[in-house]
PDB file of C-alpha atoms in Angstrom:
ATOM      1  CA  MET P   1       0.000   0.000   0.000  1.00 49.00           C
ATOM      2  CA  ARG P   2       1.312   3.449  -0.822  1.00 60.00           C
ATOM      3  CA  PHE P   3       0.717   6.151   1.734  1.00 57.00           C
ATOM      4  CA  GLU P   4      -0.308   9.357   0.049  1.00 75.00           C
ATOM      5  CA  SER P   5      -0.528  11.486   3.152  1.00 84.00           C
ATOM      6  CA  ALA P   6       0.332  11.333   6.822  1.00 87.00           C
ATOM      7  CA  ARG P   7      -3.405  10.926   7.433  1.00 88.00           C
ATOM      8  CA  ASP P   8      -3.392   7.759   5.291  1.00 85.00           C
ATOM      9  CA  ALA P   9      -0.506   6.374   7.348  1.00 85.00           C
ATOM     10  CA  LEU P  10      -2.431   7.031  10.570  1.00 88.00           C
ATOM     11  CA  LYS P  11      -5.570   5.404   9.178  1.00 89.00           C
ATOM     12  CA  HIS P  12      -3.620   2.354   8.041  1.00 86.00           C
ATOM     13  CA  ALA P  13      -2.036   1.971  11.498  1.00 90.00           C
ATOM     14  CA  ASN P  14      -5.439   2.410  13.164  1.00 93.00           C
ATOM     15  CA  GLU P  15      -6.944  -0.300  10.947  1.00 91.00           C
ATOM     16  CA  PHE P  16      -4.024  -2.557  11.810  1.00 91.00           C
ATOM     17  CA  HIS P  17      -4.665  -2.122  15.560  1.00 93.00           C
ATOM     18  CA  GLN P  18      -8.339  -2.915  14.996  1.00 94.00           C
ATOM     19  CA  LYS P  19      -7.401  -6.058  13.062  1.00 92.00           C
ATOM     20  CA  LEU P  20      -5.089  -7.072  15.908  1.00 93.00           C
ATOM     21  CA  VAL P  21      -8.015  -6.711  18.328  1.00 95.00           C
ATOM     22  CA  VAL P  22     -10.041  -9.181  16.241  1.00 94.00           C
ATOM     23  CA  PHE P  23      -7.012 -11.480  15.859  1.00 91.00           C
ATOM     24  CA  TYR P  24      -6.371 -11.575  19.624  1.00 92.00           C
ATOM     25  CA  GLN P  25     -10.101 -12.021  20.320  1.00 94.00           C
ATOM     26  CA  LYS P  26     -10.101 -15.114  18.110  1.00 91.00           C
ATOM     27  CA  LEU P  27      -7.036 -16.484  19.881  1.00 90.00           C
ATOM     28  CA  ALA P  28      -8.659 -15.792  23.275  1.00 91.00           C
ATOM     29  CA  LYS P  29     -11.906 -17.487  22.208  1.00 91.00           C
ATOM     30  CA  ASP P  30     -10.022 -20.623  21.145  1.00 88.00           C
ATOM     31  CA  GLU P  31      -7.663 -20.621  24.133  1.00 87.00           C
ATOM     32  CA  ASN P  32      -8.036 -23.200  26.919  1.00 86.00           C
ATOM     33  CA  MET P  33      -5.479 -21.889  29.417  1.00 87.00           C
ATOM     34  CA  PRO P  34      -6.872 -19.199  31.766  1.00 88.00           C
ATOM     35  CA  ARG P  35      -3.520 -17.380  32.100  1.00 86.00           C
ATOM     36  CA  THR P  36      -3.129 -17.200  28.346  1.00 87.00           C
ATOM     37  CA  GLN P  37      -6.714 -15.962  27.992  1.00 90.00           C
ATOM     38  CA  LEU P  38      -5.958 -13.286  30.580  1.00 90.00           C
ATOM     39  CA  LEU P  39      -2.845 -12.207  28.651  1.00 90.00           C
ATOM     40  CA  LEU P  40      -4.829 -12.057  25.412  1.00 93.00           C
ATOM     41  CA  GLU P  41      -7.599  -9.999  27.046  1.00 94.00           C
ATOM     42  CA  TYR P  42      -4.940  -7.586  28.282  1.00 92.00           C
ATOM     43  CA  MET P  43      -3.458  -7.337  24.782  1.00 93.00           C
ATOM     44  CA  ILE P  44      -6.928  -6.724  23.321  1.00 96.00           C
ATOM     45  CA  SER P  45      -7.356  -3.859  25.766  1.00 95.00           C
ATOM     46  CA  GLU P  46      -3.971  -2.381  24.802  1.00 94.00           C
ATOM     47  CA  GLU P  47      -4.734  -2.575  21.072  1.00 94.00           C
ATOM     48  CA  LYS P  48      -8.115  -0.907  21.581  1.00 97.00           C
ATOM     49  CA  LYS P  49      -6.429   1.933  23.487  1.00 95.00           C
ATOM     50  CA  LEU P  50      -3.887   2.426  20.713  1.00 94.00           C
ATOM     51  CA  ALA P  51      -6.570   2.445  18.008  1.00 95.00           C
ATOM     52  CA  GLU P  52      -8.483   5.040  20.013  1.00 95.00           C
ATOM     53  CA  SER P  53      -5.320   7.126  20.457  1.00 93.00           C
ATOM     54  CA  LEU P  54      -4.705   7.106  16.707  1.00 93.00           C
ATOM     55  CA  ALA P  55      -8.279   8.198  16.045  1.00 93.00           C
ATOM     56  CA  ASN P  56      -7.790  11.025  18.562  1.00 92.00           C
ATOM     57  CA  TYR P  57      -4.535  12.092  16.885  1.00 87.00           C
ATOM     58  CA  GLU P  58      -6.360  12.357  13.586  1.00 88.00           C
ATOM     59  CA  LYS P  59      -9.325  14.181  15.092  1.00 91.00           C
ATOM     60  CA  ASN P  60      -7.318  16.632  17.236  1.00 91.00           C
ATOM     61  CA  THR P  61      -4.497  17.512  14.846  1.00 89.00           C
ATOM     62  CA  PRO P  62      -4.905  20.968  13.299  1.00 87.00           C
ATOM     63  CA  SER P  63      -6.397  21.026   9.831  1.00 80.00           C
ATOM     64  CA  GLY P  64      -3.885  20.482   7.043  1.00 88.00           C
ATOM     65  CA  VAL P  65      -1.052  19.051   9.148  1.00 89.00           C
ATOM     66  CA  LEU P  66      -1.871  15.429   8.341  1.00 89.00           C
ATOM     67  CA  ASP P  67      -2.316  16.248   4.671  1.00 89.00           C
ATOM     68  CA  THR P  68       1.470  16.317   4.299  1.00 85.00           C
ATOM     69  CA  TRP P  69       2.423  14.155   1.343  1.00 82.00           C
ATOM     70  CA  LEU P  70       4.721  11.189   1.869  1.00 78.00           C
ATOM     71  CA  GLN P  71       6.805   9.402  -0.694  1.00 69.00           C
ATOM     72  CA  TYR P  72       6.834   6.188   1.250  1.00 58.00           C
ATOM     73  CA  ALA P  73       5.617   2.951  -0.246  1.00 50.00           C
ATOM     74  CA  ASN P  74       4.616   0.585   2.515  1.00 53.00           C
ATOM     75  CA  ASP P  75       6.169  -2.817   1.952  1.00 51.00           C
ATOM     76  CA  GLN P  76       3.354  -5.302   1.399  1.00 52.00           C
ATOM     77  CA  GLU P  77       4.949  -7.668   3.909  1.00 50.00           C
ATOM     78  CA  ILE P  78       4.632  -5.343   6.904  1.00 54.00           C
ATOM     79  CA  LEU P  79       1.558  -4.468   8.890  1.00 65.00           C
ATOM     80  CA  LYS P  80      -0.032  -7.798   8.121  1.00 65.00           C
ATOM     81  CA  LEU P  81      -1.550 -10.094  10.676  1.00 65.00           C
ATOM     82  CA  PRO P  82       0.661 -13.020  11.601  1.00 62.00           C
ATOM     83  CA  ILE P  83      -0.193 -16.490  10.411  1.00 60.00           C
ATOM     84  CA  VAL P  84      -0.606 -18.850  13.341  1.00 59.00           C
ATOM     85  CA  LYS P  85       1.001 -22.135  12.358  1.00 56.00           C
ATOM     86  CA  ASN P  86      -0.446 -24.228  15.161  1.00 53.00           C
ATOM     87  CA  HIS P  87      -4.011 -24.458  16.310  1.00 49.00           C
ATOM     88  CA  PRO P  88      -4.543 -21.280  18.345  1.00 50.00           C
ATOM     89  CA  SER P  89      -5.106 -23.174  21.598  1.00 53.00           C
ATOM     90  CA  THR P  90      -1.589 -24.604  21.333  1.00 56.00           C
ATOM     91  CA  GLN P  91       0.061 -21.177  21.316  1.00 69.00           C
ATOM     92  CA  SER P  92       2.116 -20.599  24.432  1.00 82.00           C
ATOM     93  CA  MET P  93       2.210 -17.309  26.280  1.00 85.00           C
ATOM     94  CA  ASP P  94       5.756 -16.867  24.960  1.00 87.00           C
ATOM     95  CA  ASP P  95       4.511 -17.352  21.386  1.00 87.00           C
ATOM     96  CA  ILE P  96       1.812 -14.746  21.894  1.00 88.00           C
ATOM     97  CA  LEU P  97       4.251 -12.282  23.451  1.00 89.00           C
ATOM     98  CA  GLU P  98       6.621 -12.817  20.521  1.00 89.00           C
ATOM     99  CA  LEU P  99       3.796 -12.113  18.041  1.00 88.00           C
ATOM    100  CA  SER P 100       2.897  -8.936  19.897  1.00 90.00           C
ATOM    101  CA  MET P 101       6.501  -7.730  19.928  1.00 91.00           C
ATOM    102  CA  GLN P 102       6.874  -8.485  16.215  1.00 89.00           C
ATOM    103  CA  MET P 103       3.774  -6.441  15.372  1.00 88.00           C
ATOM    104  CA  SER P 104       4.945  -3.567  17.584  1.00 90.00           C
ATOM    105  CA  ASP P 105       8.399  -3.595  15.999  1.00 90.00           C
ATOM    106  CA  GLU P 106       6.839  -3.344  12.540  1.00 87.00           C
ATOM    107  CA  LEU P 107       4.662  -0.403  13.556  1.00 89.00           C
ATOM    108  CA  ILE P 108       7.613   1.356  15.174  1.00 92.00           C
ATOM    109  CA  ALA P 109       9.610   0.885  11.962  1.00 88.00           C
ATOM    110  CA  VAL P 110       6.776   2.384   9.874  1.00 85.00           C
ATOM    111  CA  TYR P 111       6.431   5.362  12.222  1.00 89.00           C
ATOM    112  CA  GLN P 112      10.187   5.982  12.191  1.00 90.00           C
ATOM    113  CA  VAL P 113      10.420   5.826   8.395  1.00 86.00           C
ATOM    114  CA  VAL P 114       7.545   8.291   8.052  1.00 85.00           C
ATOM    115  CA  ALA P 115       9.102  10.613  10.669  1.00 89.00           C
ATOM    116  CA  GLU P 116      12.439  10.527   8.840  1.00 88.00           C
ATOM    117  CA  GLN P 117      10.816  11.360   5.501  1.00 83.00           C
ATOM    118  CA  VAL P 118       8.881  14.459   6.421  1.00 86.00           C
ATOM    119  CA  ASP P 119      10.225  17.956   6.850  1.00 87.00           C
ATOM    120  CA  GLU P 120       7.104  19.281   8.578  1.00 89.00           C
ATOM    121  CA  HIS P 121       8.043  19.359  12.285  1.00 92.00           C
ATOM    122  CA  LYS P 122       4.481  18.835  13.526  1.00 91.00           C
ATOM    123  CA  VAL P 123       4.109  15.673  11.437  1.00 91.00           C
ATOM    124  CA  LYS P 124       7.579  14.466  12.422  1.00 93.00           C
ATOM    125  CA  ASP P 125       6.664  14.964  16.100  1.00 94.00           C
ATOM    126  CA  ILE P 126       3.397  13.056  15.684  1.00 92.00           C
ATOM    127  CA  PHE P 127       5.102  10.015  14.193  1.00 93.00           C
ATOM    128  CA  ASN P 128       7.976  10.123  16.680  1.00 96.00           C
ATOM    129  CA  ASN P 129       5.362  10.240  19.461  1.00 94.00           C
ATOM    130  CA  LEU P 130       3.505   7.308  17.908  1.00 94.00           C
ATOM    131  CA  ALA P 131       6.727   5.276  17.759  1.00 95.00           C
ATOM    132  CA  ASP P 132       7.360   6.113  21.415  1.00 96.00           C
ATOM    133  CA  MET P 133       3.774   5.223  22.345  1.00 93.00           C
ATOM    134  CA  GLN P 134       4.168   1.839  20.628  1.00 94.00           C
ATOM    135  CA  TRP P 135       7.493   1.266  22.382  1.00 94.00           C
ATOM    136  CA  GLN P 136       5.864   2.090  25.744  1.00 94.00           C
ATOM    137  CA  LYS P 137       3.128  -0.437  24.949  1.00 91.00           C
ATOM    138  CA  GLN P 138       5.792  -3.079  24.312  1.00 91.00           C
ATOM    139  CA  LYS P 139       7.391  -2.254  27.630  1.00 91.00           C
ATOM    140  CA  ARG P 140       4.063  -2.472  29.512  1.00 90.00           C
ATOM    141  CA  ILE P 141       3.164  -5.791  27.919  1.00 89.00           C
ATOM    142  CA  SER P 142       6.590  -7.210  28.672  1.00 87.00           C
ATOM    143  CA  MET P 143       6.408  -6.117  32.329  1.00 87.00           C
ATOM    144  CA  ASN P 144       2.874  -7.435  32.709  1.00 83.00           C
ATOM    145  CA  PHE P 145       3.841 -10.665  30.963  1.00 81.00           C
ATOM    146  CA  ASP P 146       6.264 -11.323  33.812  1.00 78.00           C
ATOM    147  CA  ARG P 147       3.402 -10.767  36.260  1.00 79.00           C
ATOM    148  CA  PHE P 148       1.165 -13.167  34.327  1.00 70.00           C
ATOM    149  CA  MET P 149       3.891 -15.802  34.595  1.00 72.00           C
ATOM    150  CA  ASP P 150       3.774 -15.457  38.394  1.00 70.00           C
ATOM    151  CA  ILE P 151       0.036 -16.169  38.554  1.00 66.00           C
TER     152      ILE P 151
END
């Protein structure tokens, strides 16, 4: 997919978070282990918060700022849902954490590439903030993962 504007990049990331919500909901529905279900419910909550944050960025950014044109062609292999090789109920908590980190790393990479491409400081700041927000999410999930392991 080719991003035409910063707004398109935000919308694509928002859609990706929404798809991750559905993906994690399916894993949670098929999961038999209560701890793993709890981890998945937590990840669903985090993805919903991020999707809402992206919608708020778009809504609250001054008119015209997100209409900055980008010359960035999104690689078709990034921002795609992972393919679960095993039956979902056989995914370990470590597998799920690894999937989450992989998806976060891909989003961070997209945000950083967009931030590096634009000259408009407001747009650059938005995408740097989004990369930081995604990194903070990774950190929270990793810390809470350790807590889930203690349950």
